[in-house]
């Protein structure tokens, strides 16, 4: 688990070897300019990777940084990345089936003149990275333009991404790469309406179907679901929870060993943390409240994980 210690300006990692009973803490980096937008993951070889951002004190731009540890978090080294400035969170890293690191981020450029979803790849455990390539250019949009992205890798190691195009009344778009990120397919429109600045989650089920959950801040104002059985060419759409306007923000999703779909999300207002699941491929979604005590903040920023034996943690 990575976090920013605001009292010291230190980026720290906490680790537990006994299912959370006790924790050890180590300092990764210290700077008064670190932004609390932190991602931590462990690759297929057990290496720890942490991604975070800092404000450049000279240019006031946001710099994206990655650090790696090959000794279970005892020592950390900076990953030699291309110069990446003026990044708009969130940025994400995905690991493909060959243990390559895939970085997706939204950049405004050093002069704030560009609006681009960019992609960079490391084939050596984060030691070095490819020069960034442009997945989608959004030049001409007003600054700032809120954007969201989610990415995954399918069973054939194709790279897939879903993102909004940053415009008012924006579209939810999908693209796919079959050549390791060198080229990307023509954009497919998954959904229209105001998906701008709303959370998107993309994953792949056990049958290699693509699944997207997203909140649509449009007439329905609720948690939406889309599924593709043909590699993202066409999409069927529906609702996970449309019980009231505002339900469904901050969703996190997973697929269990039985190929059932699981989602946690904010119930909106005092409705707490909610949970929904589908064991029929997304046709029906029974739901329940997991935590509710009248606090309107409960249920925001959920993170859902299913461990190898099927236990669900939120």
mmCIF file of C-alpha atoms in Angstrom:
data_model
loop_
_atom_site.group_PDB
_atom_site.id
_atom_site.type_symbol
_atom_site.label_atom_id
_atom_site.label_comp_id
_atom_site.label_asym_id
_atom_site.label_seq_id
_atom_site.Cartn_x
_atom_site.Cartn_y
_atom_site.Cartn_z
ATOM 1 C CA UNK A 1 0.000 0.000 0.000
ATOM 2 C CA UNK A 2 1.402 3.404 -0.982
ATOM 3 C CA UNK A 3 0.512 6.710 0.626
ATOM 4 C CA UNK A 4 1.720 10.266 1.198
ATOM 5 C CA UNK A 5 2.676 11.216 4.751
ATOM 6 C CA UNK A 6 1.559 14.834 4.645
ATOM 7 C CA UNK A 7 3.288 15.661 7.925
ATOM 8 C CA UNK A 8 6.736 14.960 6.431
ATOM 9 C CA UNK A 9 6.135 15.181 2.662
ATOM 10 C CA UNK A 10 7.309 11.576 2.344
ATOM 11 C CA UNK A 11 6.018 8.953 -0.071
ATOM 12 C CA UNK A 12 5.763 5.713 1.899
ATOM 13 C CA UNK A 13 4.940 2.064 1.300
ATOM 14 C CA UNK A 14 3.370 -0.151 3.958
ATOM 15 C CA UNK A 15 3.599 -3.937 3.732
ATOM 16 C CA UNK A 16 1.918 -6.724 5.684
ATOM 17 C CA UNK A 17 2.976 -10.389 5.652
ATOM 18 C CA UNK A 18 0.211 -11.578 7.979
ATOM 19 C CA UNK A 19 -3.005 -10.500 6.251
ATOM 20 C CA UNK A 20 -2.967 -7.030 7.740
ATOM 21 C CA UNK A 21 -2.335 -7.902 11.382
ATOM 22 C CA UNK A 22 0.978 -5.987 11.421
ATOM 23 C CA UNK A 23 2.620 -3.590 8.980
ATOM 24 C CA UNK A 24 6.145 -2.462 8.151
ATOM 25 C CA UNK A 25 6.661 0.987 6.619
ATOM 26 C CA UNK A 26 9.466 2.238 4.377
ATOM 27 C CA UNK A 27 10.089 5.653 2.794
ATOM 28 C CA UNK A 28 10.307 5.694 -0.999
ATOM 29 C CA UNK A 29 10.911 9.411 -1.661
ATOM 30 C CA UNK A 30 10.680 12.752 0.115
ATOM 31 C CA UNK A 31 9.649 16.034 -1.476
ATOM 32 C CA UNK A 32 7.295 18.882 -0.572
ATOM 33 C CA UNK A 33 6.008 18.727 -4.156
ATOM 34 C CA UNK A 34 4.623 15.161 -4.206
ATOM 35 C CA UNK A 35 0.963 14.944 -5.247
ATOM 36 C CA UNK A 36 -1.220 12.354 -3.437
ATOM 37 C CA UNK A 37 -2.116 10.470 -6.631
ATOM 38 C CA UNK A 38 -0.252 7.210 -6.049
ATOM 39 C CA UNK A 39 -0.377 3.784 -7.739
ATOM 40 C CA UNK A 40 1.363 0.667 -6.386
ATOM 41 C CA UNK A 41 1.546 -2.775 -7.971
ATOM 42 C CA UNK A 42 3.605 -5.963 -7.937
ATOM 43 C CA UNK A 43 4.688 -7.473 -11.260
ATOM 44 C CA UNK A 44 4.752 -11.155 -12.216
ATOM 45 C CA UNK A 45 8.322 -11.531 -10.945
ATOM 46 C CA UNK A 46 7.567 -10.023 -7.525
ATOM 47 C CA UNK A 47 9.095 -6.589 -8.185
ATOM 48 C CA UNK A 48 7.374 -3.651 -6.481
ATOM 49 C CA UNK A 49 6.511 -0.635 -8.615
ATOM 50 C CA UNK A 50 5.148 2.719 -7.444
ATOM 51 C CA UNK A 51 3.971 5.561 -9.689
ATOM 52 C CA UNK A 52 3.362 9.093 -8.474
ATOM 53 C CA UNK A 53 3.469 12.733 -9.555
ATOM 54 C CA UNK A 54 5.343 15.833 -8.419
ATOM 55 C CA UNK A 55 4.951 19.511 -9.139
ATOM 56 C CA UNK A 56 8.049 20.849 -10.917
ATOM 57 C CA UNK A 57 9.098 23.886 -8.818
ATOM 58 C CA UNK A 58 10.624 25.533 -11.902
ATOM 59 C CA UNK A 59 7.844 25.158 -14.462
ATOM 60 C CA UNK A 60 4.901 24.386 -12.121
ATOM 61 C CA UNK A 61 4.110 21.483 -14.443
ATOM 62 C CA UNK A 62 3.215 18.035 -13.099
ATOM 63 C CA UNK A 63 5.969 15.441 -13.556
ATOM 64 C CA UNK A 64 5.182 11.725 -13.694
ATOM 65 C CA UNK A 65 7.658 9.454 -11.880
ATOM 66 C CA UNK A 66 8.047 5.707 -11.335
ATOM 67 C CA UNK A 67 10.244 3.929 -8.800
ATOM 68 C CA UNK A 68 10.966 0.195 -8.600
ATOM 69 C CA UNK A 69 12.196 -2.180 -5.896
ATOM 70 C CA UNK A 70 13.601 -5.652 -6.562
ATOM 71 C CA UNK A 71 14.087 -6.511 -2.861
ATOM 72 C CA UNK A 72 10.518 -6.409 -1.538
ATOM 73 C CA UNK A 73 10.532 -2.669 -0.851
ATOM 74 C CA UNK A 74 13.753 -2.283 1.116
ATOM 75 C CA UNK A 75 15.560 -0.218 -1.543
ATOM 76 C CA UNK A 76 14.056 1.850 -4.372
ATOM 77 C CA UNK A 77 15.526 3.230 -7.602
ATOM 78 C CA UNK A 78 14.130 5.740 -10.085
ATOM 79 C CA UNK A 79 12.952 4.316 -13.365
ATOM 80 C CA UNK A 80 14.592 6.078 -16.325
ATOM 81 C CA UNK A 81 11.517 7.486 -18.007
ATOM 82 C CA UNK A 82 11.185 9.922 -20.901
ATOM 83 C CA UNK A 83 10.601 13.520 -19.781
ATOM 84 C CA UNK A 84 6.905 13.651 -19.015
ATOM 85 C CA UNK A 85 5.559 17.008 -17.877
ATOM 86 C CA UNK A 86 2.151 18.571 -17.361
ATOM 87 C CA UNK A 87 0.335 15.303 -16.794
ATOM 88 C CA UNK A 88 -3.330 15.245 -15.818
ATOM 89 C CA UNK A 89 -4.225 12.466 -13.380
ATOM 90 C CA UNK A 90 -5.093 9.692 -13.426
ATOM 91 C CA UNK A 91 -2.161 7.905 -15.063
ATOM 92 C CA UNK A 92 -2.147 4.104 -14.994
ATOM 93 C CA UNK A 93 0.239 1.186 -15.431
ATOM 94 C CA UNK A 94 -0.878 -2.242 -16.667
ATOM 95 C CA UNK A 95 1.246 -5.405 -16.894
ATOM 96 C CA UNK A 96 0.849 -7.603 -19.983
ATOM 97 C CA UNK A 97 1.237 -11.397 -20.077
ATOM 98 C CA UNK A 98 4.963 -11.081 -20.884
ATOM 99 C CA UNK A 99 5.548 -8.908 -17.774
ATOM 100 C CA UNK A 100 5.978 -5.743 -19.847
ATOM 101 C CA UNK A 101 4.856 -2.515 -18.154
ATOM 102 C CA UNK A 102 2.324 -0.440 -20.103
ATOM 103 C CA UNK A 103 1.950 3.230 -19.132
ATOM 104 C CA UNK A 104 -1.018 5.356 -20.193
ATOM 105 C CA UNK A 105 -1.243 9.043 -19.312
ATOM 106 C CA UNK A 106 -2.828 12.303 -20.448
ATOM 107 C CA UNK A 107 -0.320 15.042 -21.277
ATOM 108 C CA UNK A 108 -0.739 18.757 -21.909
ATOM 109 C CA UNK A 109 2.835 19.228 -23.107
ATOM 110 C CA UNK A 110 5.509 21.555 -21.797
ATOM 111 C CA UNK A 111 3.739 24.550 -23.320
ATOM 112 C CA UNK A 112 0.222 23.334 -22.403
ATOM 113 C CA UNK A 113 -0.440 23.285 -26.140
ATOM 114 C CA UNK A 114 -1.225 19.586 -26.638
ATOM 115 C CA UNK A 115 -4.036 17.376 -25.344
ATOM 116 C CA UNK A 116 -2.987 13.776 -25.872
ATOM 117 C CA UNK A 117 -3.506 10.305 -24.483
ATOM 118 C CA UNK A 118 -0.007 8.853 -24.638
ATOM 119 C CA UNK A 119 1.438 5.358 -24.291
ATOM 120 C CA UNK A 120 4.887 4.181 -23.234
ATOM 121 C CA UNK A 121 6.199 0.653 -22.638
ATOM 122 C CA UNK A 122 8.983 -0.953 -20.624
ATOM 123 C CA UNK A 123 10.235 -4.433 -21.561
ATOM 124 C CA UNK A 124 12.962 -4.544 -18.885
ATOM 125 C CA UNK A 125 11.030 -4.288 -15.596
ATOM 126 C CA UNK A 126 10.914 -0.492 -15.621
ATOM 127 C CA UNK A 127 14.635 0.102 -16.192
ATOM 128 C CA UNK A 128 13.946 1.948 -19.458
ATOM 129 C CA UNK A 129 10.888 3.043 -21.412
ATOM 130 C CA UNK A 130 9.972 3.535 -25.060
ATOM 131 C CA UNK A 131 9.482 7.025 -26.375
ATOM 132 C CA UNK A 132 5.833 7.961 -25.841
ATOM 133 C CA UNK A 133 3.408 7.467 -28.710
ATOM 134 C CA UNK A 134 0.032 9.166 -29.130
ATOM 135 C CA UNK A 135 -3.039 6.972 -28.732
ATOM 136 C CA UNK A 136 -5.509 9.844 -29.164
ATOM 137 C CA UNK A 137 -5.039 13.565 -29.798
ATOM 138 C CA UNK A 138 -7.575 15.982 -28.340
ATOM 139 C CA UNK A 139 -5.971 19.186 -29.596
ATOM 140 C CA UNK A 140 -8.204 22.219 -29.431
ATOM 141 C CA UNK A 141 -10.064 21.317 -26.255
ATOM 142 C CA UNK A 142 -10.235 23.960 -23.527
ATOM 143 C CA UNK A 143 -7.760 23.720 -20.661
ATOM 144 C CA UNK A 144 -8.162 21.957 -18.355
ATOM 145 C CA UNK A 145 -10.157 19.122 -19.907
ATOM 146 C CA UNK A 146 -11.103 16.437 -17.367
ATOM 147 C CA UNK A 147 -10.418 12.983 -18.771
ATOM 148 C CA UNK A 148 -10.652 9.392 -17.562
ATOM 149 C CA UNK A 149 -9.068 6.170 -18.821
ATOM 150 C CA UNK A 150 -9.012 2.471 -17.996
ATOM 151 C CA UNK A 151 -6.837 -0.189 -19.626
ATOM 152 C CA UNK A 152 -6.401 -3.943 -19.621
ATOM 153 C CA UNK A 153 -4.877 -6.846 -21.571
ATOM 154 C CA UNK A 154 -7.003 -9.615 -23.082
ATOM 155 C CA UNK A 155 -6.281 -13.360 -23.101
ATOM 156 C CA UNK A 156 -4.346 -13.045 -26.377
ATOM 157 C CA UNK A 157 -2.145 -10.257 -24.969
ATOM 158 C CA UNK A 158 -3.839 -7.541 -27.007
ATOM 159 C CA UNK A 159 -3.843 -4.119 -25.333
ATOM 160 C CA UNK A 160 -7.236 -2.485 -24.814
ATOM 161 C CA UNK A 161 -8.210 0.971 -23.524
ATOM 162 C CA UNK A 162 -11.437 2.846 -22.806
ATOM 163 C CA UNK A 163 -11.536 6.608 -22.255
ATOM 164 C CA UNK A 164 -13.662 9.694 -22.668
ATOM 165 C CA UNK A 165 -12.773 12.331 -25.233
ATOM 166 C CA UNK A 166 -12.732 15.217 -22.770
ATOM 167 C CA UNK A 167 -15.551 17.234 -24.282
ATOM 168 C CA UNK A 168 -18.820 18.395 -22.701
ATOM 169 C CA UNK A 169 -21.430 15.759 -23.547
ATOM 170 C CA UNK A 170 -18.499 13.499 -24.328
ATOM 171 C CA UNK A 171 -18.306 9.994 -25.747
ATOM 172 C CA UNK A 172 -16.912 6.867 -24.127
ATOM 173 C CA UNK A 173 -14.410 5.487 -26.629
ATOM 174 C CA UNK A 174 -12.569 2.174 -27.026
ATOM 175 C CA UNK A 175 -9.389 1.229 -28.876
ATOM 176 C CA UNK A 176 -7.287 -1.944 -29.224
ATOM 177 C CA UNK A 177 -3.718 -2.766 -30.219
ATOM 178 C CA UNK A 178 -2.721 -6.167 -31.621
ATOM 179 C CA UNK A 179 0.972 -5.317 -32.138
ATOM 180 C CA UNK A 180 2.224 -4.438 -28.671
ATOM 181 C CA UNK A 181 1.063 -0.821 -28.753
ATOM 182 C CA UNK A 182 2.668 0.223 -32.049
ATOM 183 C CA UNK A 183 -0.697 0.899 -33.712
ATOM 184 C CA UNK A 184 -4.235 1.258 -32.399
ATOM 185 C CA UNK A 185 -7.583 0.371 -33.950
ATOM 186 C CA UNK A 186 -10.095 2.915 -35.168
ATOM 187 C CA UNK A 187 -12.019 4.249 -32.203
ATOM 188 C CA UNK A 188 -15.277 2.502 -31.363
ATOM 189 C CA UNK A 189 -18.001 4.476 -29.591
ATOM 190 C CA UNK A 190 -19.178 2.573 -26.526
ATOM 191 C CA UNK A 191 -21.554 5.186 -25.133
ATOM 192 C CA UNK A 192 -22.607 8.783 -25.680
ATOM 193 C CA UNK A 193 -23.804 11.370 -23.201
ATOM 194 C CA UNK A 194 -21.983 13.151 -20.415
ATOM 195 C CA UNK A 195 -19.359 10.568 -19.430
ATOM 196 C CA UNK A 196 -16.816 13.370 -19.079
ATOM 197 C CA UNK A 197 -14.945 13.345 -15.752
ATOM 198 C CA UNK A 198 -16.744 10.185 -14.596
ATOM 199 C CA UNK A 199 -15.101 6.928 -13.591
ATOM 200 C CA UNK A 200 -14.452 4.167 -16.142
ATOM 201 C CA UNK A 201 -13.472 0.548 -15.414
ATOM 202 C CA UNK A 202 -12.434 -1.859 -18.203
ATOM 203 C CA UNK A 203 -11.725 -5.552 -17.677
ATOM 204 C CA UNK A 204 -11.810 -8.911 -19.480
ATOM 205 C CA UNK A 205 -13.803 -11.950 -18.343
ATOM 206 C CA UNK A 206 -12.782 -15.622 -18.470
ATOM 207 C CA UNK A 207 -14.265 -15.975 -21.987
ATOM 208 C CA UNK A 208 -12.273 -12.979 -23.303
ATOM 209 C CA UNK A 209 -15.324 -10.720 -23.423
ATOM 210 C CA UNK A 210 -14.617 -7.046 -22.741
ATOM 211 C CA UNK A 211 -16.541 -5.391 -19.899
ATOM 212 C CA UNK A 212 -16.871 -1.695 -19.036
ATOM 213 C CA UNK A 213 -18.592 -0.154 -16.033
ATOM 214 C CA UNK A 214 -18.984 3.617 -15.985
ATOM 215 C CA UNK A 215 -21.046 6.352 -14.432
ATOM 216 C CA UNK A 216 -22.981 8.399 -16.970
ATOM 217 C CA UNK A 217 -23.700 11.928 -15.770
ATOM 218 C CA UNK A 218 -26.507 12.251 -18.287
ATOM 219 C CA UNK A 219 -30.250 11.822 -18.125
ATOM 220 C CA UNK A 220 -29.906 8.470 -16.288
ATOM 221 C CA UNK A 221 -27.279 9.613 -13.733
ATOM 222 C CA UNK A 222 -26.444 6.046 -12.711
ATOM 223 C CA UNK A 223 -24.045 3.103 -13.006
ATOM 224 C CA UNK A 224 -23.875 1.753 -16.568
ATOM 225 C CA UNK A 225 -22.535 -1.485 -18.023
ATOM 226 C CA UNK A 226 -21.285 -2.332 -21.523
ATOM 227 C CA UNK A 227 -20.064 -5.666 -22.907
ATOM 228 C CA UNK A 228 -18.409 -6.709 -26.150
ATOM 229 C CA UNK A 229 -18.115 -10.298 -27.384
ATOM 230 C CA UNK A 230 -16.351 -9.377 -30.655
ATOM 231 C CA UNK A 231 -13.090 -7.727 -29.564
ATOM 232 C CA UNK A 232 -14.652 -4.316 -29.043
ATOM 233 C CA UNK A 233 -16.296 -3.872 -32.449
ATOM 234 C CA UNK A 234 -19.837 -3.722 -31.049
ATOM 235 C CA UNK A 235 -21.205 -3.227 -27.535
ATOM 236 C CA UNK A 236 -24.401 -4.173 -25.698
ATOM 237 C CA UNK A 237 -25.362 -1.725 -22.930
ATOM 238 C CA UNK A 238 -27.478 -1.656 -19.803
ATOM 239 C CA UNK A 239 -27.687 -0.513 -16.187
ATOM 240 C CA UNK A 240 -26.111 -2.081 -13.113
ATOM 241 C CA UNK A 241 -27.966 0.160 -10.659
ATOM 242 C CA UNK A 242 -30.437 2.879 -11.637
ATOM 243 C CA UNK A 243 -32.287 2.988 -8.314
ATOM 244 C CA UNK A 244 -31.814 6.750 -7.934
ATOM 245 C CA UNK A 245 -30.079 9.652 -9.635
ATOM 246 C CA UNK A 246 -26.417 9.842 -8.614
ATOM 247 C CA UNK A 247 -25.883 6.190 -7.722
ATOM 248 C CA UNK A 248 -22.803 4.428 -9.079
ATOM 249 C CA UNK A 249 -19.857 6.790 -8.813
ATOM 250 C CA UNK A 250 -16.444 5.525 -7.653
ATOM 251 C CA UNK A 251 -17.035 2.000 -8.975
ATOM 252 C CA UNK A 252 -14.476 -0.795 -8.794
ATOM 253 C CA UNK A 253 -15.020 -4.118 -10.576
ATOM 254 C CA UNK A 254 -13.591 -7.642 -10.773
ATOM 255 C CA UNK A 255 -14.321 -11.051 -12.302
ATOM 256 C CA UNK A 256 -14.189 -14.089 -10.021
ATOM 257 C CA UNK A 257 -13.009 -17.630 -10.780
ATOM 258 C CA UNK A 258 -16.548 -18.671 -11.790
ATOM 259 C CA UNK A 259 -16.734 -15.814 -14.318
ATOM 260 C CA UNK A 260 -19.238 -13.855 -12.235
ATOM 261 C CA UNK A 261 -18.965 -10.059 -12.382
ATOM 262 C CA UNK A 262 -18.591 -8.114 -9.124
ATOM 263 C CA UNK A 263 -18.836 -4.320 -8.642
ATOM 264 C CA UNK A 264 -18.604 -2.060 -5.585
ATOM 265 C CA UNK A 265 -19.684 1.584 -5.763
ATOM 266 C CA UNK A 266 -21.051 4.610 -3.929
ATOM 267 C CA UNK A 267 -24.777 4.404 -3.239
ATOM 268 C CA UNK A 268 -24.990 8.238 -3.288
ATOM 269 C CA UNK A 269 -25.821 10.476 -0.363
ATOM 270 C CA UNK A 270 -26.432 8.500 2.834
ATOM 271 C CA UNK A 271 -26.859 5.204 0.965
ATOM 272 C CA UNK A 272 -23.310 4.058 1.752
ATOM 273 C CA UNK A 273 -21.127 1.479 0.053
ATOM 274 C CA UNK A 274 -23.029 -0.793 -2.331
ATOM 275 C CA UNK A 275 -22.214 -4.114 -3.961
ATOM 276 C CA UNK A 276 -23.686 -5.710 -7.083
ATOM 277 C CA UNK A 277 -22.935 -8.953 -8.880
ATOM 278 C CA UNK A 278 -23.992 -10.791 -12.021
ATOM 279 C CA UNK A 279 -23.676 -14.536 -12.610
ATOM 280 C CA UNK A 280 -25.473 -14.458 -15.955
ATOM 281 C CA UNK A 281 -23.023 -12.478 -18.039
ATOM 282 C CA UNK A 282 -24.318 -9.043 -17.072
ATOM 283 C CA UNK A 283 -28.042 -9.562 -17.756
ATOM 284 C CA UNK A 284 -29.147 -9.106 -14.146
ATOM 285 C CA UNK A 285 -27.430 -7.355 -11.218
ATOM 286 C CA UNK A 286 -28.725 -8.043 -7.688
ATOM 287 C CA UNK A 287 -27.330 -5.460 -5.277
ATOM 288 C CA UNK A 288 -26.948 -4.896 -1.553
ATOM 289 C CA UNK A 289 -25.625 -2.274 0.877
ATOM 290 C CA UNK A 290 -22.299 -3.241 2.478
ATOM 291 C CA UNK A 291 -21.754 -0.277 4.809
ATOM 292 C CA UNK A 292 -24.261 2.399 5.743
ATOM 293 C CA UNK A 293 -24.416 4.645 8.805
ATOM 294 C CA UNK A 294 -25.785 7.884 7.400
ATOM 295 C CA UNK A 295 -22.376 9.327 6.498
ATOM 296 C CA UNK A 296 -22.562 10.679 2.945
ATOM 297 C CA UNK A 297 -18.849 9.977 2.372
ATOM 298 C CA UNK A 298 -18.984 6.215 2.933
ATOM 299 C CA UNK A 299 -18.624 4.324 -0.343
ATOM 300 C CA UNK A 300 -16.479 6.802 -2.210
ATOM 301 C CA UNK A 301 -13.171 5.750 -3.822
ATOM 302 C CA UNK A 302 -13.744 2.021 -3.447
ATOM 303 C CA UNK A 303 -11.146 -0.564 -4.419
ATOM 304 C CA UNK A 304 -12.239 -4.168 -4.983
ATOM 305 C CA UNK A 305 -9.922 -7.209 -5.026
ATOM 306 C CA UNK A 306 -10.609 -10.945 -5.325
ATOM 307 C CA UNK A 307 -7.775 -13.145 -4.091
ATOM 308 C CA UNK A 308 -6.703 -16.486 -5.685
ATOM 309 C CA UNK A 309 -9.000 -18.542 -3.456
ATOM 310 C CA UNK A 310 -12.068 -16.354 -4.111
ATOM 311 C CA UNK A 311 -12.143 -14.105 -1.047
ATOM 312 C CA UNK A 312 -13.427 -10.602 -1.807
ATOM 313 C CA UNK A 313 -11.866 -7.563 -0.142
ATOM 314 C CA UNK A 314 -13.061 -3.947 -0.388
#
